[in-house]
CSV table of C-alpha atoms in Angstrom, one decimal:
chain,number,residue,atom,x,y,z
A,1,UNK,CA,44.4,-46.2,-226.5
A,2,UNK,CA,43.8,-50.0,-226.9
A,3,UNK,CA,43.2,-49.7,-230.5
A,4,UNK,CA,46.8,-48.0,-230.9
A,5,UNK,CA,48.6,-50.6,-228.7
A,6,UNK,CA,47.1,-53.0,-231.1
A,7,UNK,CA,47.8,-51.2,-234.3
A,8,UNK,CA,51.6,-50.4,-233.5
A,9,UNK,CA,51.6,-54.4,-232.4
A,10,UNK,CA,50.5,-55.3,-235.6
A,11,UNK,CA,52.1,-52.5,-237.9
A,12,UNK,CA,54.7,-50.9,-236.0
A,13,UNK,CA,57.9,-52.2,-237.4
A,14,UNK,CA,56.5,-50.7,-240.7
A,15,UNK,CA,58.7,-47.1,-241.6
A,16,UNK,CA,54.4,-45.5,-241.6
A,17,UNK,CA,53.8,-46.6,-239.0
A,18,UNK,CA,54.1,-43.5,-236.5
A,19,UNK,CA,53.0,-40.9,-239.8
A,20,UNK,CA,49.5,-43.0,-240.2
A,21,UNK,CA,48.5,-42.7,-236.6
A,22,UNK,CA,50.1,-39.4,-235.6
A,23,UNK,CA,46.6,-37.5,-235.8
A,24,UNK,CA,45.4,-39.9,-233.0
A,25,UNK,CA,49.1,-39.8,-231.4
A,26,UNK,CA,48.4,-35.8,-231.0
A,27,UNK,CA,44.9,-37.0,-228.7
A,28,UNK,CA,46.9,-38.6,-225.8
A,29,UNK,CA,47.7,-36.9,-222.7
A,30,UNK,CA,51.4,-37.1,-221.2
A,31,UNK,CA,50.6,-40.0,-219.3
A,32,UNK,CA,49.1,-42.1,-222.3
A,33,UNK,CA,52.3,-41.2,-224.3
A,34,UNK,CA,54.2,-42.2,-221.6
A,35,UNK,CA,52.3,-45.6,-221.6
A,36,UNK,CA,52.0,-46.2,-224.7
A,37,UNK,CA,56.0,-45.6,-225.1
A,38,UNK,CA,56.6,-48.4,-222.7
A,39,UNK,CA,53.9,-50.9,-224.1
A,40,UNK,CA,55.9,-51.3,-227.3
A,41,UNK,CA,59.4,-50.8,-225.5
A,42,UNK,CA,58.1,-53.7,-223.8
A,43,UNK,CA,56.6,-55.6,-226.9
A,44,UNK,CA,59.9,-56.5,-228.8
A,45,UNK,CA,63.5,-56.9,-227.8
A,46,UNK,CA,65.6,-53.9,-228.6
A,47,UNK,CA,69.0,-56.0,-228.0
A,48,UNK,CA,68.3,-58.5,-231.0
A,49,UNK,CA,69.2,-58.0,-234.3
A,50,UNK,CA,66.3,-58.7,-236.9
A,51,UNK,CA,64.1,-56.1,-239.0
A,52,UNK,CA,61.1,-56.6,-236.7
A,53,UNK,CA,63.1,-55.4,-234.0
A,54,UNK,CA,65.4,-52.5,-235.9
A,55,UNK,CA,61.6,-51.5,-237.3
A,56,UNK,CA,59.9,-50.9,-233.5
A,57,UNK,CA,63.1,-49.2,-232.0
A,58,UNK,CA,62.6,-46.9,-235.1
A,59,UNK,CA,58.9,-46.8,-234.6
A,60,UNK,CA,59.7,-45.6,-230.5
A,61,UNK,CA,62.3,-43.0,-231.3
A,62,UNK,CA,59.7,-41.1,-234.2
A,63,UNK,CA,56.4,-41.6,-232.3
A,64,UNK,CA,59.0,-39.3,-229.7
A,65,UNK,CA,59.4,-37.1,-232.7
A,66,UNK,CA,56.3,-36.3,-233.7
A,67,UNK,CA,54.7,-35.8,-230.5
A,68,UNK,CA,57.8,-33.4,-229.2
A,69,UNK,CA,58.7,-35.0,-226.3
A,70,UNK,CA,62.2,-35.6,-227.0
A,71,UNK,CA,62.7,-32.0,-226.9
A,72,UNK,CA,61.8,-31.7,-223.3
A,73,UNK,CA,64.6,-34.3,-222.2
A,74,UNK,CA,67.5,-33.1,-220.8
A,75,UNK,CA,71.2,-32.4,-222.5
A,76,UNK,CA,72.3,-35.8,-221.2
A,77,UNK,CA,69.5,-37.6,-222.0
A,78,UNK,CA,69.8,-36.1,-225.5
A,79,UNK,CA,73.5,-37.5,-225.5
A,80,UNK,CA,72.5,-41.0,-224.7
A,81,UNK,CA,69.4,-40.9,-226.8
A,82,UNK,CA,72.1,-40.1,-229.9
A,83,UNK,CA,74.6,-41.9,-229.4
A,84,UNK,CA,71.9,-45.1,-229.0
A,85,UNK,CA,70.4,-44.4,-232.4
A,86,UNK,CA,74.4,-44.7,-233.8
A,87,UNK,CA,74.8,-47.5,-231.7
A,88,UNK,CA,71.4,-49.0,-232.7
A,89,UNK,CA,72.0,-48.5,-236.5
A,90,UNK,CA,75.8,-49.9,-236.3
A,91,UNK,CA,74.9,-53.3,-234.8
A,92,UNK,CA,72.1,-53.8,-237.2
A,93,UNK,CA,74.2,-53.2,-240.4
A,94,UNK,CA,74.6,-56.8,-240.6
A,95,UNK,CA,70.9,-56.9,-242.3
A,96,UNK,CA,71.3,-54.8,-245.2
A,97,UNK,CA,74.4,-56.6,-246.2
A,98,UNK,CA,73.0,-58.7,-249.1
A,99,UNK,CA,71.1,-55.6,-250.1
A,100,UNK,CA,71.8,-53.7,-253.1
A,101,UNK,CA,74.0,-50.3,-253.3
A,102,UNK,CA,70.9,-48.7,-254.4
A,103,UNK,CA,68.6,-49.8,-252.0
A,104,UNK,CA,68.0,-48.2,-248.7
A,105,UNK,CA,69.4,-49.7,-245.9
A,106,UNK,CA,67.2,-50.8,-243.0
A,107,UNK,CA,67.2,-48.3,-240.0
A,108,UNK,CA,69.2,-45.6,-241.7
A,109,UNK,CA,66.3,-43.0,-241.0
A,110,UNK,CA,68.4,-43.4,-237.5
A,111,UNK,CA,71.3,-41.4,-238.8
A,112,UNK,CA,69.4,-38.3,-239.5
A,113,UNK,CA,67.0,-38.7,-236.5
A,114,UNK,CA,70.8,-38.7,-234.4
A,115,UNK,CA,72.3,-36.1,-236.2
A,116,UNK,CA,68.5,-33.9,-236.0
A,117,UNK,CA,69.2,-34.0,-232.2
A,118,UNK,CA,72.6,-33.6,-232.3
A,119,UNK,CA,71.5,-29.9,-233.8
A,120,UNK,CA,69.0,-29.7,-231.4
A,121,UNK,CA,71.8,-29.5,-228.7
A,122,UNK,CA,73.9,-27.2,-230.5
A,123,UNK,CA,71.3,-24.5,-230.6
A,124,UNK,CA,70.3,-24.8,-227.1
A,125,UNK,CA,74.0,-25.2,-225.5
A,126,UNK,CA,75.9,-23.1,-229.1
A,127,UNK,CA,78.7,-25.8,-228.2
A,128,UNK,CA,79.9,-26.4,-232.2
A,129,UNK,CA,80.9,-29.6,-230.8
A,130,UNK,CA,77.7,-31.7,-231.6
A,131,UNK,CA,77.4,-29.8,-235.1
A,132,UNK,CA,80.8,-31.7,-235.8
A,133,UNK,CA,79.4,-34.6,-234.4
A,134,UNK,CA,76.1,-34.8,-236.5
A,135,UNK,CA,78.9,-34.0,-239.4
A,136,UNK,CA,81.0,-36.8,-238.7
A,137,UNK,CA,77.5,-38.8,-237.9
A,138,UNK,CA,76.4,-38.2,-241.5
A,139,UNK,CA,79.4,-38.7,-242.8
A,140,UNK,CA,79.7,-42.1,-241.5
A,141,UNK,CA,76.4,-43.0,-242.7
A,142,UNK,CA,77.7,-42.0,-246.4
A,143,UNK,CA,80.9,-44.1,-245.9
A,144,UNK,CA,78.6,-47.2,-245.7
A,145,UNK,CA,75.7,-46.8,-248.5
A,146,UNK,CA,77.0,-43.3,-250.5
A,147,UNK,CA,73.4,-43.2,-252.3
A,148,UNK,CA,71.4,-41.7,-249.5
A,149,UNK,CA,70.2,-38.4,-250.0
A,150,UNK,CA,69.0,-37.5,-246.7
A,151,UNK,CA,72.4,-37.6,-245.7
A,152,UNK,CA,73.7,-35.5,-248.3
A,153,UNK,CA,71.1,-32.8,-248.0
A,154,UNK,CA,72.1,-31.9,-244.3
A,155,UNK,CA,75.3,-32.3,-245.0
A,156,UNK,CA,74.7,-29.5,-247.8
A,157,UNK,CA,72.6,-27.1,-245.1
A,158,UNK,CA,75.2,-28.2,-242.2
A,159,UNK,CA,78.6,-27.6,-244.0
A,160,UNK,CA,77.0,-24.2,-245.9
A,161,UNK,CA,76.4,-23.1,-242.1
A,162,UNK,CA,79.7,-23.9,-240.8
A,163,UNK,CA,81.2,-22.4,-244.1
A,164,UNK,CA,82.9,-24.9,-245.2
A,165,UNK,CA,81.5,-24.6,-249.0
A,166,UNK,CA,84.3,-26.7,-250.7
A,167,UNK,CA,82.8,-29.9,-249.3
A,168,UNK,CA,79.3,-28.7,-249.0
A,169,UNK,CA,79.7,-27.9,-253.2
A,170,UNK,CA,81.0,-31.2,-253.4
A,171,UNK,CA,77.9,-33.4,-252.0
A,172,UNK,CA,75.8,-30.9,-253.4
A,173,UNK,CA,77.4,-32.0,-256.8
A,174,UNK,CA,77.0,-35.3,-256.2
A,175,UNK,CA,72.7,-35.3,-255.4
A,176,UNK,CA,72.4,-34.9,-259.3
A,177,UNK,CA,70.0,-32.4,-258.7
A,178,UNK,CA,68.1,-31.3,-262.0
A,179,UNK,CA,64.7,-30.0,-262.9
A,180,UNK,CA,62.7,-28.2,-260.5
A,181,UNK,CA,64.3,-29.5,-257.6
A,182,UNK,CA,67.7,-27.3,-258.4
A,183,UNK,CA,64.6,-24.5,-256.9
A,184,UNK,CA,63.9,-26.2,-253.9
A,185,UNK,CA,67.5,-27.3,-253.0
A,186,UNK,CA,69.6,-24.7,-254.0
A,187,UNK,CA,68.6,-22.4,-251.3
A,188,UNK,CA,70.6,-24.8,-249.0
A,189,UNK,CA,73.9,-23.6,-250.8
A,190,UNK,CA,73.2,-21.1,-253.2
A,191,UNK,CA,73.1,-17.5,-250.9
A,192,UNK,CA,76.6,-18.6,-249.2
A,193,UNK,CA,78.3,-19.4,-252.4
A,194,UNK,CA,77.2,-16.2,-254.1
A,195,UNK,CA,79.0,-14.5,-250.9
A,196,UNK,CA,81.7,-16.5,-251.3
A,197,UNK,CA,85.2,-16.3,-253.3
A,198,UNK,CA,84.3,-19.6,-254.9
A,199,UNK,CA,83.8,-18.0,-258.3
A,200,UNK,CA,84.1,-20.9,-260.6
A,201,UNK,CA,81.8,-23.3,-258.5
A,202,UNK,CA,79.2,-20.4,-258.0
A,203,UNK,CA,79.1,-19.9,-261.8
A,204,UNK,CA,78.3,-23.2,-262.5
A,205,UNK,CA,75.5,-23.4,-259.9
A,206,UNK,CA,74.3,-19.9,-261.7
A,207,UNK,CA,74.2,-21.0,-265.1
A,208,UNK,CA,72.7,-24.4,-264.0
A,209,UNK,CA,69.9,-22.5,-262.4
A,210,UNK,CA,69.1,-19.7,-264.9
A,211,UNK,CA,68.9,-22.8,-267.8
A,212,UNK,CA,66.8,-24.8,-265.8
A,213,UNK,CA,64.4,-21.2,-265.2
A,214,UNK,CA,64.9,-20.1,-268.6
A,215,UNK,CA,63.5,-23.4,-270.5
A,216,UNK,CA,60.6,-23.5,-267.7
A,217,UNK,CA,59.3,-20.3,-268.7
A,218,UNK,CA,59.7,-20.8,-272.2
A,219,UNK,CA,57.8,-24.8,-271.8
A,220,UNK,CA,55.2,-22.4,-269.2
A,221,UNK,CA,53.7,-20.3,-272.0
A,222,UNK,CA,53.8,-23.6,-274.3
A,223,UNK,CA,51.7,-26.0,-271.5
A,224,UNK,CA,49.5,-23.0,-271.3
A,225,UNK,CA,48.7,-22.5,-274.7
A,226,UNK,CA,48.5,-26.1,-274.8
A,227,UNK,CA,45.8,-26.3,-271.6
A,228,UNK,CA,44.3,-23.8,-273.5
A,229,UNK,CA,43.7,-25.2,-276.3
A,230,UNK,CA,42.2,-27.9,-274.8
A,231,UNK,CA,40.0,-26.2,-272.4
A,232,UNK,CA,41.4,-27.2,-269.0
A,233,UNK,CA,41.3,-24.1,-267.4
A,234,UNK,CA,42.0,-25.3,-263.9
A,235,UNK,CA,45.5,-26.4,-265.7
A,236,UNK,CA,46.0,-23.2,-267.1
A,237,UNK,CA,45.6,-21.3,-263.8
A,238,UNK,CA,48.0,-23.8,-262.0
A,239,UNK,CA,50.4,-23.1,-265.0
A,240,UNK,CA,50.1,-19.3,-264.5
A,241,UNK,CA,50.4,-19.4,-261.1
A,242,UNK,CA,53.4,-22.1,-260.7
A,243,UNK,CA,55.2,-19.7,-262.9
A,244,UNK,CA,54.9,-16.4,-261.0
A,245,UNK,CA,55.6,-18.2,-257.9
A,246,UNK,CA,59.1,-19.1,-259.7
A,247,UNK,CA,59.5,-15.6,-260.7
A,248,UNK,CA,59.1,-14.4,-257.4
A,249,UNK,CA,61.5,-16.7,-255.8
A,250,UNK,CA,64.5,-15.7,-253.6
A,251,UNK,CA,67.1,-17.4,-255.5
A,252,UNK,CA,66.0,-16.2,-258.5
A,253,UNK,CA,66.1,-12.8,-257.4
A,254,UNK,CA,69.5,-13.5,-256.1
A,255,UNK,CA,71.2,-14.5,-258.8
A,256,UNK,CA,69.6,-12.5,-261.7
């Protein structure tokens, strides 16, 4: 317990912090979470404005996170938990100012730890009303630094489940995806727009998915060959299996 006071003293403000130690965050009993909660609550003051501080209060609300106890908090709580982490992350734009466009912001993994809670509440009270507001909360967050990804992704999943596909498409569209990754995010968008009456949009996402698997299995047999050739066999198993894995996939089913 000391040795994690210490450590989160020393490193907490860092974004691993919570992540490096959650193994040993999983050991504690309630009452040594609750403790060690208020130790670094108590170690930094959450009113000022400076990294340091931004980095702890982010520290406080994942090491919450991970360990589940948010969860457990009641609908109010939940509420004010939320609408602190907007709070938090407003009054503290002021650091990434000079920063560039690119660049993530400091505290913006506040955003999507609002809006995760914010769904939270919707699936245990089915009031719509906080899936609009982890919309709008998103949507904020992409009116100050339009580059962040997160943002976009959940806004893909969040407007695909409220069926509003025109703007889902659209920040879909805008991630750029490409490669292999068109696999593993499509399936946020992909199944509602091939039910949808969206034709022209749901072609494009169709032909950009079948190129994309078409070239990997043709480039498949080739880096096989290739591992082959040059006896890495471990390669050519992993080549042989990533490729039946893609052939077997739901979206690839779905759209063939």
């Amino acid at each position: 317990m000391e040795a994690l006071v210490n450590y989160f003293h020393r490193f907490g403000h860092l974004s691993c912090s919570s992540s490096d130690v959650e193994i040993y965050l999983h050991m504690l009993s309630g009452d040594e979470i609750t403790e060690l909660l208020d130790t670094i609550s108590r170690s930094f003051d959450a009113s000022s404005v400076s990294v340091k501080a931004l980095g702890l209060t982010i520290t406080t609300f994942k090491v919450q996170e991970l360990l589940g106890t948010l969860l457990s908090k009641s609908t109010t709580d939940l509420q004010r938990i939320a609408k602190g982490m907007v709070e938090t992350f407003y009054k503290n734009l002021p650091l990434s100012r000079d920063l560039d466009p690119q660049e993530s912001m400091h505290g913006e993994e506040l955003l999507s730890m609002a809006s995760n809670i914010l769904v939270q509440l919707f699936w245990r009270t089915r009031n719509l009303g906080y899936l609009l507001e982890a919309v709008l909360v998103l949507e904020f967050g992409l009116t100050v630094r339009k580059h962040v990804w997160q943002y976009k992704i959940t806004l893909v999943h969040l407007y695909s489940y409220l069926g509003a596909l025109p703007l889902a498409h659209r920040w879909y569209v805008s991630l750029e995806v490409k490669n292999i990754l068109l696999e593993s995010v499509s399936h946020h968008i992909l199944p509602q727009m091939l039910s949808s009456p969206f034709l022209q949009q749901t072609a494009s996402l169709v032909k950009d998915y079948l190129r994309f698997m078409d070239d990997h299995l043709k480039e498949s047999a080739d880096l096989t060959c290739l591992a082959y050739r040059h006896r890495t066999y471990s390669k050519v198993i992993e080549f042989v299996q990533f490729k039946n894995r893609l052939q077997r996939s739901m979206q690839y089913l779905a759209v063939k």
